[in-house]
PDB file of C-alpha atoms in Angstrom:
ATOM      1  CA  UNK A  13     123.749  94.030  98.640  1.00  0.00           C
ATOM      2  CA  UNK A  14     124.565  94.583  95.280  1.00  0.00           C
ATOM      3  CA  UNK A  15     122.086  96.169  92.519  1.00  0.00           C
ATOM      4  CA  UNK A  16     120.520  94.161  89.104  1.00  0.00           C
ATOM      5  CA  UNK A  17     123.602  94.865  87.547  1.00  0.00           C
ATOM      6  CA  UNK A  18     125.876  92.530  89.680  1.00  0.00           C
ATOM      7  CA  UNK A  19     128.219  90.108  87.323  1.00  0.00           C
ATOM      8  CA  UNK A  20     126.288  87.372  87.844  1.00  0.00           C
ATOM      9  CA  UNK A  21     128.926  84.934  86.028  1.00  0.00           C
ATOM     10  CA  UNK A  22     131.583  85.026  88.241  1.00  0.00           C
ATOM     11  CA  UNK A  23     129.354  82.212  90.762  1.00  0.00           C
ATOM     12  CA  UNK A  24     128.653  79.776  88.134  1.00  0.00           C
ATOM     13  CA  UNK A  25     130.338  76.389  87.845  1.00  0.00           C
ATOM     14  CA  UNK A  26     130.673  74.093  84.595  1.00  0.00           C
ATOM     15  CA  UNK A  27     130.259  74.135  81.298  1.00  0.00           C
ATOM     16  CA  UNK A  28     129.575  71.433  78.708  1.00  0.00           C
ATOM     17  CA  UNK A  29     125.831  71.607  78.934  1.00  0.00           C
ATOM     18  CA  UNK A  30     125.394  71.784  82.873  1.00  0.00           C
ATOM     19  CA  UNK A  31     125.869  74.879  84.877  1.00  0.00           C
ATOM     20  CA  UNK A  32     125.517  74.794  88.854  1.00  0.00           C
ATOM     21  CA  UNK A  33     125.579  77.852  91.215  1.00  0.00           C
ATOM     22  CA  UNK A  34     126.136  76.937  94.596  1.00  0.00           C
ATOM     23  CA  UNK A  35     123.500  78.009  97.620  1.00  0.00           C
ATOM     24  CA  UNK A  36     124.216  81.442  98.924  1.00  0.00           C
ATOM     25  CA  UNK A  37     122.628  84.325 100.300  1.00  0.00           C
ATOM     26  CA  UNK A  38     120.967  87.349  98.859  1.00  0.00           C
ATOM     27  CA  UNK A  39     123.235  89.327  96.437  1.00  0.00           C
ATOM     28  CA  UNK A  40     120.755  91.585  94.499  1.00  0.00           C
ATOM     29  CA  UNK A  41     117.533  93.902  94.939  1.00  0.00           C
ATOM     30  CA  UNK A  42     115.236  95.168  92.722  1.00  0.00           C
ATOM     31  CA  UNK A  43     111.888  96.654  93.907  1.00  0.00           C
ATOM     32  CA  UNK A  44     111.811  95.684  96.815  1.00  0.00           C
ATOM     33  CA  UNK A  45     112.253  92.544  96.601  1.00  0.00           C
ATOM     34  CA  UNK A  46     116.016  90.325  97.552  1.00  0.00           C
ATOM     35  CA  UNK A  47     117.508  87.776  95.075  1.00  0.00           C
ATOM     36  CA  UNK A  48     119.887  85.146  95.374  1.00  0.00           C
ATOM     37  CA  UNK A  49     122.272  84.748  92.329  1.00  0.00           C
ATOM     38  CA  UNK A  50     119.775  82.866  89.844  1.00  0.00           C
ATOM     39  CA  UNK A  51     120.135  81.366  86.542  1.00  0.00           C
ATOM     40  CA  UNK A  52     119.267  83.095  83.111  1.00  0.00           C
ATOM     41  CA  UNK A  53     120.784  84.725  80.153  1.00  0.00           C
ATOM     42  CA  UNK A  54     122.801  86.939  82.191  1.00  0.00           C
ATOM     43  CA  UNK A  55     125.164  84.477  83.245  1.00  0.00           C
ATOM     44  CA  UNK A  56     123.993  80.600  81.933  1.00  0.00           C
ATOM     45  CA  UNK A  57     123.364  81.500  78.731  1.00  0.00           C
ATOM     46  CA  UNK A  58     119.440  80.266  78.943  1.00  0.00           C
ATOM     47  CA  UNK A  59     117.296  81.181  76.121  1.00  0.00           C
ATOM     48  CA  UNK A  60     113.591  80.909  77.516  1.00  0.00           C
ATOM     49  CA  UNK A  61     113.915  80.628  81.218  1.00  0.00           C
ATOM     50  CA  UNK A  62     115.063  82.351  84.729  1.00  0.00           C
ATOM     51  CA  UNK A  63     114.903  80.983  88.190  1.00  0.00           C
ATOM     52  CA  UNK A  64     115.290  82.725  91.096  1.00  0.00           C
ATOM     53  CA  UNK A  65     114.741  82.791  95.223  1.00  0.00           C
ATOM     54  CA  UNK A  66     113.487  86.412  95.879  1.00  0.00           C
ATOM     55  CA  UNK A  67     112.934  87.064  99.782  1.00  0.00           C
ATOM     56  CA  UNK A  68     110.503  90.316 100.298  1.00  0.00           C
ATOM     57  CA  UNK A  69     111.359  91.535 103.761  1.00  0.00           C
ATOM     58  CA  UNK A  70     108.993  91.823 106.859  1.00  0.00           C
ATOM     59  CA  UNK A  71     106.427  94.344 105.690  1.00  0.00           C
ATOM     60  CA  UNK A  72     108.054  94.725 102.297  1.00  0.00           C
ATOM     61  CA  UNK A  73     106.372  95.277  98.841  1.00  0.00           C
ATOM     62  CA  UNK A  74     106.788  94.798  95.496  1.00  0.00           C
ATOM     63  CA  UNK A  75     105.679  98.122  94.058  1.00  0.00           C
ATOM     64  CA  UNK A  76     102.304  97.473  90.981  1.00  0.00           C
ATOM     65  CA  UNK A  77     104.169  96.064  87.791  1.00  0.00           C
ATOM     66  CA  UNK A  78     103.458  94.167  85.179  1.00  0.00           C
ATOM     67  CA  UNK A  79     104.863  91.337  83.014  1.00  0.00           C
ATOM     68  CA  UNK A  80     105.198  91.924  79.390  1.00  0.00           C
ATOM     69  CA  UNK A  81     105.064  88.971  77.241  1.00  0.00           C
ATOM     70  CA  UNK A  82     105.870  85.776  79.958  1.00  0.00           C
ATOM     71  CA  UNK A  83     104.841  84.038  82.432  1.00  0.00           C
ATOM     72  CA  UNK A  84     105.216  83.285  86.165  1.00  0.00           C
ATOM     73  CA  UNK A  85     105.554  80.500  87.963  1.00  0.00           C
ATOM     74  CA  UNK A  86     106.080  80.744  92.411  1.00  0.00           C
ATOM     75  CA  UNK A  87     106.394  78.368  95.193  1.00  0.00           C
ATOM     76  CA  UNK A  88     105.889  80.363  98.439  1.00  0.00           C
ATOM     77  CA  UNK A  89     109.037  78.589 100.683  1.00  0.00           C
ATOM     78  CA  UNK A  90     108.490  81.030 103.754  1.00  0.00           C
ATOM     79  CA  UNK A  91     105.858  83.211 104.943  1.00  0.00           C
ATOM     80  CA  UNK A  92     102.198  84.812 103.658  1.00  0.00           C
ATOM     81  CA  UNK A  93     102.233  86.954 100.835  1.00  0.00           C
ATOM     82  CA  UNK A  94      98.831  89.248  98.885  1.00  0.00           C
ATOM     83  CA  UNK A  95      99.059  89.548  95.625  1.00  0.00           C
ATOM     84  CA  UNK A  96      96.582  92.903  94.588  1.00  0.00           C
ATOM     85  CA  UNK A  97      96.000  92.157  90.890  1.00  0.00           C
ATOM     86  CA  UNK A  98      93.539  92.632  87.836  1.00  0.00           C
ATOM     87  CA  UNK A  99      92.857  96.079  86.346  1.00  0.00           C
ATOM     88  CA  UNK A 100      93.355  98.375  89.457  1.00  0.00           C
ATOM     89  CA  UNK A 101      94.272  96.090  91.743  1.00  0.00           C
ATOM     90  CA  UNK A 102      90.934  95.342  92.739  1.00  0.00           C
ATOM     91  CA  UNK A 103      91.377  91.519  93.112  1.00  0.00           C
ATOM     92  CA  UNK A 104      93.064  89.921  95.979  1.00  0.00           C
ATOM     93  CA  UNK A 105      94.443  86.563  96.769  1.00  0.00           C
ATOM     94  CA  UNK A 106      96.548  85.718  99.968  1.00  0.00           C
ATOM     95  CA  UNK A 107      98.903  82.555  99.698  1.00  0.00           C
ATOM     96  CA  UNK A 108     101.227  80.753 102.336  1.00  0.00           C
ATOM     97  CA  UNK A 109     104.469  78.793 102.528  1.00  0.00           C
ATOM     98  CA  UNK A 110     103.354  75.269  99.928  1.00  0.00           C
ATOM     99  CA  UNK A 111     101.325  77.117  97.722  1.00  0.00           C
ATOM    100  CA  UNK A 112     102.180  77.614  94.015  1.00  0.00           C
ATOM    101  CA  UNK A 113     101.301  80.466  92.045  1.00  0.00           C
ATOM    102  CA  UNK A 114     101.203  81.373  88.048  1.00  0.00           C
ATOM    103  CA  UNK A 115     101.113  84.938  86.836  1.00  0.00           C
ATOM    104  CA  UNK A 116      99.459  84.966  83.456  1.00  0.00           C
ATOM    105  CA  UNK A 117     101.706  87.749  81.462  1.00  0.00           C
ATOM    106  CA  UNK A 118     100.311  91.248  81.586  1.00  0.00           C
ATOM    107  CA  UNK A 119      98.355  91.049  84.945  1.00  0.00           C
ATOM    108  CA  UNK A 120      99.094  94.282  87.074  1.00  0.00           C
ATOM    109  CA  UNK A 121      99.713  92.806  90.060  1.00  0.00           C
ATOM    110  CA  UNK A 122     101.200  94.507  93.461  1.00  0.00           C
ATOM    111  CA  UNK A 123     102.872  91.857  96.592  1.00  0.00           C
ATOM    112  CA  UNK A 124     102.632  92.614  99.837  1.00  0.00           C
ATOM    113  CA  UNK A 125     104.778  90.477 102.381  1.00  0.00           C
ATOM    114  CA  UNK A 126     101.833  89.908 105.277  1.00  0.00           C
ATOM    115  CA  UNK A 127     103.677  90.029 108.342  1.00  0.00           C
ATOM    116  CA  UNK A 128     106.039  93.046 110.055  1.00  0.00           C
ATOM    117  CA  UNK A 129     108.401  90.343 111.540  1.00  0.00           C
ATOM    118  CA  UNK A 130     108.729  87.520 109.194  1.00  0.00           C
ATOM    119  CA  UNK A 131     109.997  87.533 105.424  1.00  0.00           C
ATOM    120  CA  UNK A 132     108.456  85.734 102.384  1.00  0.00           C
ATOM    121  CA  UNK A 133     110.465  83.571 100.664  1.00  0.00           C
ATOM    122  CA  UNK A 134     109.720  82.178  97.547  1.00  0.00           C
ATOM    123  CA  UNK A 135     111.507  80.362  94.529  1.00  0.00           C
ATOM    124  CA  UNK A 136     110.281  82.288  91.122  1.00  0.00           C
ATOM    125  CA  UNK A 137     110.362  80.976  87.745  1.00  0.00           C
ATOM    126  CA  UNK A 138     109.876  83.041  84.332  1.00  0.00           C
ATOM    127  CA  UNK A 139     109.612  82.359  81.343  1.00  0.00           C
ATOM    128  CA  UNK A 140     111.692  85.282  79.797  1.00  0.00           C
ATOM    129  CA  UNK A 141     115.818  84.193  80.399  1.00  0.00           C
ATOM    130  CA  UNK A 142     116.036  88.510  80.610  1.00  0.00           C
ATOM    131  CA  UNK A 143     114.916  88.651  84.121  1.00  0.00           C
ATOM    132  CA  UNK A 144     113.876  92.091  84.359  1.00  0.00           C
ATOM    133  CA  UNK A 145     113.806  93.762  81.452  1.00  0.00           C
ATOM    134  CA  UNK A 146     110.209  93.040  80.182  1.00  0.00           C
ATOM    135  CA  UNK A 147     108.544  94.264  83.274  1.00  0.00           C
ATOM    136  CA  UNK A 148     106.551  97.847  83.577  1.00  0.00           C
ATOM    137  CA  UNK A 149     105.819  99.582  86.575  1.00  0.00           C
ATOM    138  CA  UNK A 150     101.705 100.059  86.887  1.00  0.00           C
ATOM    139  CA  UNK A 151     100.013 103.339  88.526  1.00  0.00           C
ATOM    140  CA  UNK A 152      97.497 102.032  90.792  1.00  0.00           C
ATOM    141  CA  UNK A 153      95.548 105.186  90.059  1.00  0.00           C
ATOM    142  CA  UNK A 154      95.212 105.610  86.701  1.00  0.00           C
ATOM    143  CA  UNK A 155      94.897 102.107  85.798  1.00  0.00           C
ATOM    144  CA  UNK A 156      97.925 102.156  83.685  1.00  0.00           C
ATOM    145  CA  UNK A 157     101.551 101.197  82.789  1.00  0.00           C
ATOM    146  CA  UNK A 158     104.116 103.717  83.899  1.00  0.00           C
ATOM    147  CA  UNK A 159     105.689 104.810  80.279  1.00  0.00           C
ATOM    148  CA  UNK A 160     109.505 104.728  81.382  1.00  0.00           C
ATOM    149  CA  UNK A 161     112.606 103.160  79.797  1.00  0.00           C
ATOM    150  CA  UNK A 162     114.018 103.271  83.529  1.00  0.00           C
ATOM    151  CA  UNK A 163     113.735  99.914  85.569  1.00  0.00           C
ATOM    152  CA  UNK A 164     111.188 100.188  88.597  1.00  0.00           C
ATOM    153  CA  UNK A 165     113.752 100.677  90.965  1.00  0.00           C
ATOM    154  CA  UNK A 166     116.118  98.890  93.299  1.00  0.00           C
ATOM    155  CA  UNK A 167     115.396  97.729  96.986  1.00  0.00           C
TER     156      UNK A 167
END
């Protein structure tokens, strides 16, 4: 599986106002968590929006980070999934394949996939066509974003 860097053109289809990319597995990772080839600037052209499917693996987590600037939108396909969230990631709120979730933009929040044996999957919405680029990693113990110009990592 490729990195955040893949070329994420070379899937898309059309042109003329509608773009399609075809079902497929997971191509990228980025921490911790598996995407399929999604739409967004990188390779549609969008202005305000990316969609993804992001699978965290059995046991997997999404290391403490935080969204600068947009918002979230998820509908949990597969699985049970905690979100730890709030200053310190003191709050807690399980959710379960149908549930929907919004991320208000800069909640620390850290995702733990619930079971050892089964994956989370989970179509993700943003409202930042970037993707990644306007999310911090957060220190759990301090309280605080992680001052880095380095992304959070790769899976």
């Amino acid at each position: 599986m490729s990195d955040h860097t893949a070329d994420l053109t070379v899937v898309v289809e059309g042109s003329e106002g509608i773009r399609v990319i075809r079902g497929g597995g997971n191509v990228r990772a980025w921490n911790g968590i598996h995407y399929k080839t999604g739409l967004s600037a990188k390779n549609v052209g969008a202005s305000q929006l990316s969609m993804n499917v992001a699978t965290i693996p059995p046991g997997g987590v999404a290391r403490a980070h935080i969204h600068v600037g947009f918002e979230v939108m998820l509908y949990i396909l597969e699985g049970r999934v905690r979100h730890e969230y709030g200053p310190g990631l003191t709050q807690v709120v399980d959710n379960s394949a149908g549930d929907f979730i919004y991320i208000e933009p800069g909640v620390p929040h850290e995702v733990f996939n619930l079971s050892q044996t089964e994956p989370v999957v989970a179509v993700v919405s943003r409202s930042d066509a970037s993707e990644w680029e306007h999310i911090v990693a957060y220190d759990r113990r301090t309280g605080r974003p992680v001052s880095t110009d380095a992304p959070i990592g790769n899976a």
